[in-house]
Coordinates of C-alpha atoms in Angstrom, one line a residue:
M211 CA -40.0 62.3 29.0
E212 CA -43.6 63.3 28.3
Y213 CA -45.0 61.9 31.5
Y214 CA -43.9 60.0 34.7
T215 CA -45.7 57.2 36.3
V216 CA -46.2 55.7 39.8
P217 CA -47.9 52.4 40.6
N218 CA -51.2 52.0 42.3
K219 CA -51.6 49.2 44.9
Y220 CA -52.6 46.8 42.1
G221 CA -49.4 47.4 40.1
A222 CA -51.0 49.5 37.3
Q223 CA -48.9 52.5 36.3
I224 CA -50.6 55.9 36.8
P225 CA -49.3 59.0 34.9
L226 CA -48.8 62.1 37.0
Q227 CA -49.7 65.6 36.1
T228 CA -47.0 68.2 36.0
E229 CA -48.6 70.2 38.9
V230 CA -48.4 67.1 41.1
R231 CA -44.7 66.5 40.3
D232 CA -43.9 70.1 41.1
K233 CA -45.2 69.6 44.6
L234 CA -42.5 67.0 45.3
S235 CA -39.4 69.1 45.4
S236 CA -38.1 67.6 48.7
L237 CA -38.4 64.0 47.3
D238 CA -36.2 62.3 44.7
V239 CA -39.0 60.1 43.3
V240 CA -38.1 56.8 41.6
W241 CA -40.7 56.9 38.8
G242 CA -42.1 53.7 37.6
N243 CA -41.0 54.4 34.0
M244 CA -37.8 56.2 34.8
Y245 CA -35.5 56.5 31.7
E246 CA -37.7 54.2 29.7
G247 CA -37.8 55.1 26.0
E248 CA -35.2 57.9 26.5
D249 CA -32.2 58.4 24.2
I250 CA -29.4 58.3 26.7
D251 CA -25.9 59.5 25.7
P252 CA -23.5 56.4 26.0
Q253 CA -20.7 58.7 27.2
L254 CA -22.9 59.9 30.1
V255 CA -23.6 56.2 31.0
L256 CA -19.8 55.5 31.0
E257 CA -19.1 58.6 33.0
K258 CA -21.6 57.7 35.8
E259 CA -20.4 54.1 35.8
V260 CA -16.8 55.2 36.3
E261 CA -17.8 57.7 39.0
F262 CA -19.6 55.0 40.9
Y263 CA -16.8 52.4 40.7
R264 CA -14.3 55.1 41.9
G265 CA -16.4 55.7 45.0
A266 CA -19.2 58.2 44.2
P267 CA -22.8 57.7 45.3
P268 CA -24.8 55.7 42.7
K269 CA -27.4 57.5 40.5
W270 CA -30.7 56.0 39.4
L271 CA -29.2 55.9 35.9
N272 CA -26.6 53.4 37.2
F273 CA -29.4 51.0 38.2
Y274 CA -31.4 51.5 35.0
C275 CA -28.4 50.7 32.8
A276 CA -27.3 47.8 34.9
E277 CA -30.8 46.3 34.6
K278 CA -31.2 47.1 30.9
N279 CA -27.8 45.6 30.1
Q280 CA -28.4 42.6 32.3
K281 CA -25.4 43.5 34.5
P282 CA -27.0 43.8 37.9
F283 CA -25.5 45.2 41.0
V284 CA -24.2 42.7 43.5
K285 CA -26.9 42.0 46.0
R286 CA -25.8 41.8 49.6
D287 CA -27.2 39.0 51.8
I288 CA -29.3 41.4 53.8
Y289 CA -31.1 42.6 50.7
T290 CA -33.6 39.7 50.9
K291 CA -34.3 40.4 54.6
I292 CA -35.1 44.0 53.8
T293 CA -37.5 43.2 50.9
E294 CA -39.3 40.5 53.0
L295 CA -39.7 43.0 55.8
I296 CA -41.2 45.6 53.5
Q297 CA -43.7 43.0 52.2
K298 CA -44.7 42.2 55.8
K299 CA -45.2 45.9 56.5
R300 CA -47.4 46.3 53.4
E301 CA -49.7 43.6 54.8
T302 CA -50.3 45.4 58.1
N303 CA -53.0 48.1 58.8
H304 CA -50.4 50.6 60.2
S305 CA -50.4 53.9 58.4
I306 CA -46.8 54.5 59.3
S307 CA -44.1 51.8 59.8
S308 CA -40.3 51.8 59.6
I309 CA -37.3 49.6 59.0
D310 CA -34.0 50.6 60.5
L311 CA -31.0 49.7 58.4
F312 CA -27.7 50.2 60.2
H313 CA -24.6 50.3 58.2
Q314 CA -20.9 50.9 58.9
P315 CA -19.4 53.8 56.9
G316 CA -18.2 52.6 53.5
S317 CA -20.1 49.3 53.7
G318 CA -22.5 50.2 50.9
G319 CA -25.6 51.0 52.9
T320 CA -26.8 53.9 50.7
T321 CA -26.3 51.8 47.6
L322 CA -28.2 48.9 49.1
A323 CA -31.2 51.2 50.1
M324 CA -31.3 52.7 46.6
Q325 CA -31.1 49.2 45.1
V326 CA -34.2 48.2 47.1
L327 CA -36.1 51.3 46.0
W328 CA -35.2 50.8 42.3
D329 CA -36.3 47.1 42.3
L330 CA -39.6 48.0 44.0
R331 CA -40.4 51.1 41.9
K332 CA -43.2 49.4 39.9
K333 CA -44.9 48.1 43.1
L334 CA -44.5 50.9 45.6
R335 CA -44.1 54.7 45.3
C336 CA -40.4 54.9 46.0
A337 CA -38.7 58.1 47.0
H338 CA -35.5 59.3 48.6
A339 CA -35.8 62.3 51.1
I340 CA -33.4 64.9 49.7
D341 CA -33.0 66.8 52.9
S342 CA -33.9 64.6 55.9
A343 CA -33.8 67.7 58.2
D344 CA -36.8 69.3 56.6
S345 CA -39.3 66.8 58.1
K346 CA -42.3 69.1 57.7
A347 CA -41.9 69.5 53.9
I348 CA -41.1 65.8 53.5
A349 CA -44.2 64.7 55.4
Q350 CA -46.5 66.9 53.3
Q351 CA -45.0 65.7 50.1
V352 CA -45.2 62.0 51.1
I353 CA -49.0 62.5 51.5
H354 CA -49.1 64.2 48.1
L355 CA -47.3 61.2 46.6
F356 CA -49.5 58.7 48.3
N357 CA -52.7 60.4 47.1
A358 CA -51.4 61.1 43.5
G359 CA -53.8 59.8 40.9
G360 CA -56.9 60.1 43.1
S361 CA -58.4 58.1 46.0
Q362 CA -58.9 55.0 43.8
N363 CA -55.2 54.9 43.0
Q364 CA -53.5 55.5 46.3
N365 CA -50.5 53.4 47.1
T366 CA -47.9 53.0 49.8
V367 CA -44.8 55.3 49.7
L368 CA -41.5 53.6 50.4
L369 CA -39.4 56.5 51.8
F370 CA -35.6 56.2 52.0
V371 CA -34.2 58.5 54.7
D372 CA -30.4 58.7 54.8
N373 CA -29.3 59.9 58.2
I374 CA -25.7 61.1 58.4
E375 CA -24.9 59.6 61.9
T376 CA -26.9 57.5 64.3
E377 CA -25.0 58.1 67.5
A378 CA -24.9 61.9 67.1
N379 CA -28.4 62.8 66.2
E380 CA -30.1 60.1 68.3
D381 CA -33.8 59.6 67.2
M382 CA -34.8 63.3 67.3
Q383 CA -34.8 63.8 63.6
F384 CA -36.7 60.6 62.9
N385 CA -39.3 61.3 65.6
S386 CA -39.9 64.7 64.1
L387 CA -40.7 63.1 60.7
Q388 CA -43.0 60.6 62.2
E389 CA -44.9 63.3 64.2
N390 CA -45.3 65.4 61.0
L391 CA -46.5 62.4 59.1
I392 CA -49.1 61.5 61.7
E393 CA -50.4 65.1 61.7
N394 CA -50.6 65.3 57.9
I395 CA -52.5 61.9 57.7
K396 CA -55.0 63.2 60.2
Q397 CA -55.4 66.5 58.4
S398 CA -55.9 64.7 55.1
N399 CA -58.6 62.4 56.6
I400 CA -56.9 59.4 55.0
S401 CA -58.7 56.1 55.7
A402 CA -57.0 53.9 53.1
S403 CA -56.8 50.1 53.5
T404 CA -53.1 50.2 52.6
P405 CA -50.2 51.6 54.6
V406 CA -49.4 55.3 53.8
V407 CA -45.7 55.1 54.2
I408 CA -42.9 52.6 55.0
I409 CA -39.7 54.4 56.1
L410 CA -36.4 52.7 55.2
N411 CA -34.3 54.5 57.8
C412 CA -30.6 54.2 57.0
L413 CA -28.3 54.9 59.9
R414 CA -24.5 55.0 59.8
K415 CA -23.0 53.3 62.8
K416 CA -19.3 52.5 63.2
N417 CA -19.5 49.8 65.8
K418 CA -21.9 46.9 66.0
T419 CA -23.5 46.3 69.5
G420 CA -25.5 43.2 68.7
K421 CA -28.8 45.0 69.3
E422 CA -29.3 45.9 65.6
K423 CA -31.8 43.7 63.7
L424 CA -30.4 44.7 60.4
M425 CA -26.8 45.9 60.0
L426 CA -24.5 46.0 56.9
C427 CA -20.9 45.6 58.0
T428 CA -17.5 46.1 56.3
S429 CA -17.1 42.3 55.8
L430 CA -18.4 39.9 53.1
S431 CA -19.9 36.5 53.4
K432 CA -18.6 33.7 51.1
E433 CA -21.6 34.2 48.8
E434 CA -21.1 37.9 48.7
Q435 CA -17.3 37.4 48.0
D436 CA -18.1 35.1 45.1
S437 CA -20.5 37.6 43.6
F438 CA -18.0 40.4 43.9
N439 CA -15.3 38.3 42.3
A440 CA -17.6 37.6 39.4
K441 CA -18.4 41.3 39.1
H442 CA -14.7 42.2 39.3
A443 CA -14.0 40.0 36.2
E444 CA -16.8 42.0 34.4
V445 CA -15.4 45.3 35.5
V446 CA -11.8 44.4 34.5
K447 CA -13.0 43.4 31.0
G448 CA -14.9 46.6 30.5
H449 CA -12.5 49.2 32.0
E450 CA -8.8 49.7 31.4
R451 CA -8.4 51.9 34.5
H452 CA -10.1 49.5 36.8
K453 CA -7.1 49.6 39.3
K454 CA -8.2 53.1 40.2
F455 CA -11.7 52.0 41.1
H456 CA -11.1 52.1 44.8
G457 CA -14.7 52.3 45.8
F458 CA -15.4 49.0 44.1
N459 CA -12.0 47.4 44.7
I460 CA -12.1 47.9 48.5
M461 CA -15.4 46.0 48.7
Q462 CA -14.2 43.3 46.3
R463 CA -11.1 42.8 48.4
N464 CA -13.4 42.4 51.5
F465 CA -12.3 45.8 52.9
S466 CA -8.7 44.7 53.1
Q467 CA -6.4 47.0 55.2
T468 CA -3.5 45.7 53.0
Y469 CA -5.2 47.1 49.9
I470 CA -5.7 50.5 51.7
T471 CA -2.1 50.6 52.7
E472 CA -0.9 49.8 49.2
A473 CA -3.3 52.4 47.6
C474 CA -1.9 55.2 49.9
E475 CA 1.7 54.1 49.8
Y476 CA 2.7 56.6 47.1
L477 CA 1.8 59.5 49.4
K478 CA 5.0 58.9 51.4
P479 CA 7.0 60.9 52.4
L480 CA 4.5 63.7 53.3
K481 CA 5.6 67.3 53.7
T482 CA 4.8 69.0 56.9
K483 CA 6.0 72.5 56.0
K484 CA 5.2 74.6 52.9
R485 CA 2.8 72.0 51.7
P486 CA 1.3 72.7 48.3
R487 CA -2.4 73.7 48.2
N488 CA -3.5 70.4 46.6
A489 CA -1.9 68.5 49.5
Q490 CA -3.8 70.7 51.9
I491 CA -7.1 69.9 50.2
L492 CA -6.2 66.2 50.6
S493 CA -5.8 66.8 54.3
F494 CA -9.1 68.7 54.5
L495 CA -10.9 65.9 52.9
A496 CA -9.2 63.2 55.0
L497 CA -10.3 65.1 58.1
I498 CA -14.0 65.6 57.2
N499 CA -14.4 62.2 55.5
S500 CA -12.9 60.4 58.5
Y501 CA -15.2 62.0 61.0
V502 CA -18.3 62.6 58.8
P503 CA -18.5 59.9 56.2
G504 CA -20.4 61.0 53.1
S505 CA -19.4 64.6 53.5
Y506 CA -17.8 66.6 50.7
L507 CA -16.3 69.9 49.5
T508 CA -17.6 71.7 46.4
E509 CA -15.5 72.0 43.3
T510 CA -15.8 75.8 43.3
L511 CA -14.5 76.1 46.8
C512 CA -11.5 73.9 46.0
L513 CA -10.7 75.7 42.8
E514 CA -10.8 79.1 44.6
F515 CA -8.5 77.8 47.3
L516 CA -6.0 76.4 44.7
D517 CA -5.9 79.7 42.8
K518 CA -6.1 82.1 45.7
K519 CA -3.8 84.6 44.1
N520 CA -5.2 84.2 40.6
Q521 CA -1.8 83.0 39.3
I522 CA -2.9 79.8 37.5
S523 CA -3.4 80.4 33.8
G524 CA -5.6 78.4 31.5
R525 CA -8.1 77.4 34.2
P526 CA -7.0 73.7 34.5
T527 CA -9.6 71.3 35.8
L528 CA -9.7 70.3 39.5
E529 CA -8.6 66.8 38.5
K530 CA -5.4 68.1 36.9
Q531 CA -4.6 70.5 39.7
M532 CA -4.9 67.7 42.3
E533 CA -2.3 65.8 40.3
A534 CA -1.4 62.4 41.8
F535 CA -3.7 62.9 44.7
A536 CA -6.7 62.6 42.3
D537 CA -6.4 58.8 42.3
L538 CA -7.6 58.7 45.9
L539 CA -10.5 61.1 45.3
V540 CA -13.7 61.1 43.4
I541 CA -15.3 64.1 41.8
Y542 CA -18.9 63.7 40.8
S543 CA -22.1 65.6 39.9
T544 CA -25.0 65.8 42.3
C545 CA -27.5 66.1 39.5
A546 CA -29.4 63.1 38.1
G547 CA -29.7 62.0 34.5
E548 CA -28.3 64.3 31.8
A549 CA -28.5 67.4 33.9
K550 CA -25.0 68.8 34.6
S551 CA -24.3 70.1 38.1
K552 CA -23.3 73.7 38.4
D553 CA -21.0 72.7 41.2
R554 CA -19.6 69.2 41.5
C555 CA -18.6 67.5 44.7
I556 CA -15.2 66.1 45.8
R557 CA -14.5 63.6 48.5
M558 CA -12.1 60.7 49.3
A559 CA -12.9 57.5 47.4
H560 CA -13.7 55.6 50.6
P561 CA -13.8 56.4 54.4
M562 CA -11.1 53.8 55.0
I563 CA -8.8 55.7 52.6
A564 CA -9.7 58.9 54.4
E565 CA -8.7 57.4 57.8
K566 CA -5.5 56.0 56.4
C567 CA -4.5 59.4 54.9
L568 CA -5.4 61.1 58.2
G569 CA -3.2 58.6 60.0
L570 CA -0.3 59.2 57.6
L571 CA -0.6 63.0 58.1
T572 CA -0.7 62.8 61.9
D573 CA 2.3 60.4 61.9
A574 CA 4.2 62.9 59.8
G575 CA 3.4 65.7 62.3
V576 CA 0.5 67.4 60.6
T577 CA -1.7 68.0 63.6
L578 CA -5.5 67.9 63.6
S579 CA -5.7 71.4 65.1
D580 CA -3.5 72.7 62.2
T581 CA -5.6 71.0 59.6
T582 CA -8.8 72.2 61.2
L583 CA -7.6 75.8 61.5
K584 CA -6.6 75.9 57.8
L585 CA -9.9 74.3 56.8
L586 CA -11.9 76.9 58.6
S587 CA -9.8 79.9 57.8
N588 CA -9.3 79.1 54.1
L589 CA -12.5 77.4 53.0
C590 CA -15.2 79.4 54.9
P591 CA -16.2 82.7 53.4
Q592 CA -18.3 85.2 55.3
T593 CA -21.5 83.4 54.3
V594 CA -21.1 79.7 55.2
Q595 CA -23.0 77.3 53.0
P596 CA -25.7 75.2 54.8
Y597 CA -24.0 71.9 53.7
F598 CA -20.7 73.0 55.2
M599 CA -22.3 74.1 58.5
K600 CA -23.8 70.6 58.8
I601 CA -20.3 69.1 58.4
I602 CA -18.8 71.4 61.0
K603 CA -21.7 70.5 63.5
Q604 CA -21.2 66.8 62.8
L605 CA -17.4 67.1 63.4
L606 CA -18.1 68.8 66.7
K607 CA -20.7 66.1 67.8
N608 CA -18.5 63.2 66.9
E609 CA -15.4 64.5 68.7
K610 CA -17.4 65.4 71.8
Q611 CA -18.4 61.7 71.9
V612 CA -14.7 60.7 71.7
H613 CA -13.9 62.9 74.7
Q614 CA -16.8 61.4 76.7
K615 CA -15.6 57.8 75.9
V616 CA -12.0 58.6 76.9
R617 CA -13.1 60.2 80.2
K618 CA -15.5 57.3 81.1
K619 CA -13.4 54.4 80.0
K620 CA -9.9 55.9 80.3
N621 CA -8.8 54.1 77.2
F622 CA -8.8 54.8 73.4
P623 CA -11.8 54.1 71.2
S624 CA -9.8 53.0 68.1
P625 CA -6.2 52.3 66.9
N626 CA -6.3 55.4 64.6
L627 CA -7.6 57.7 67.3
S628 CA -5.3 56.4 69.9
K629 CA -2.3 57.7 67.9
I630 CA -3.9 61.1 67.7
L631 CA -5.0 61.2 71.3
R632 CA -1.6 60.2 72.7
R633 CA 0.0 63.2 71.0
K634 CA 0.6 65.9 73.7
K635 CA 1.5 68.7 71.4
T636 CA -0.5 71.9 71.9
N637 CA -1.1 74.7 69.4
Q638 CA -1.4 77.9 71.4
S639 CA -1.7 80.0 68.2
V640 CA -5.0 78.4 67.3
W641 CA -7.1 80.6 69.5
D642 CA -5.4 83.8 68.5
C643 CA -5.8 83.0 64.8
S644 CA -9.4 81.8 65.2
N645 CA -10.4 85.1 66.9
M646 CA -8.8 87.1 64.1
Q647 CA -9.9 85.1 61.1
L648 CA -13.3 83.7 62.1
R649 CA -14.8 86.9 63.6
S650 CA -17.3 87.2 60.7
F651 CA -19.1 83.9 61.5
K652 CA -22.7 84.2 62.8
R653 CA -22.2 80.9 64.6
I654 CA -18.7 81.5 65.8
H655 CA -19.1 79.4 69.0
L656 CA -19.4 76.3 66.9
F657 CA -16.1 76.9 65.3
H658 CA -14.4 77.8 68.6
K659 CA -15.7 74.6 70.2
L660 CA -14.5 72.6 67.2
L661 CA -11.0 74.1 67.3
H662 CA -10.8 73.5 71.1
V663 CA -11.7 69.9 70.6
F664 CA -9.0 69.3 68.0
T665 CA -6.4 71.3 70.0
T666 CA -6.9 69.0 73.0
L667 CA -6.8 65.9 70.8
N668 CA -3.3 66.8 69.5

């Protein structure tokens, strides 16, 4: 595309100079004219559609094609409340305001937030914070985006911040972003009549307390169910392999546990000894996706583990090597548009499938401590990638909370965890192995704590 546009507060589209766009590397901006007039490969469109229905995060291309082909995404009931709230925030004189959208893992919260951004891209300057932890860079770039096109063309930024877990990181990360935004607004001497930024703060939360003003749950209203049923008929008509679209089917079946059980039934009986490497990858993904929804492993990491001894000839794809397990997984690119990712991601198709698989594994005698040890010792090279360190930290935080709840209430927080917590087996070899194999880690205390948590859980 020759140029990208963003709207001013009157709705006129303002083309941006290349040097302005280059300053927005921490933001995934939804341009006002995104994909318009581009020659998009139909095969790429189909590929991204299938990935999404299987359980991958949506891409902006999915929204563009759905809109262009008049096959829109299903709008959840809460969508209208969010857009009305955004409009109210636009009418205030507050430079910074926020909307908290709580969502249960797997309920479609990220998709809903992206849907709101896409639909408002010609009215507001919409962007997704790529790394919500880098609040300083995000704040600076939000100001750049607000000011783009000159003082006469300033317009409110609608910023989508996707936080991994509410209960673990509290409000620390969000407060840091707000503080940096306030500081940058002061330094820029902004005195506009329109709000600078409205933050759509998405927070994963497993249990509803009743205090949440906006929360997307793993249940459908009658209107939502009717819409998903109509969409299902459209999907069946357009795709032969629609039965493997677990990401979509779980929602269309109203998050049915019966559907989950049937989808995972073919895994039985599970081996507990001499398990093939692809089965071990399944257990790694079941572990991290159960406790850290949205987490993933990279394709390169998995391929290296599958061919540890360089005995596999012909370099078969990850999909082929995962064999029957591939039906419960989704492998997708992290790059937008036609760009091909150098390293694709792999995760379970849905958090509910991850929890079911983890339950089947523990019932078969594959302990959490054993899975954790194998995960750390086999998939962590000397230099641990930042994304993987975040997953480990989150695992540790979540399990610490489980222990606190058990000690305080003396009961079990969920049916799945109760089965794990009631197991009294110990794994004395965990500590010896961890000392031997994990010595190279700079942050070894994190891994030791994590192993200790999972050892006491088993």
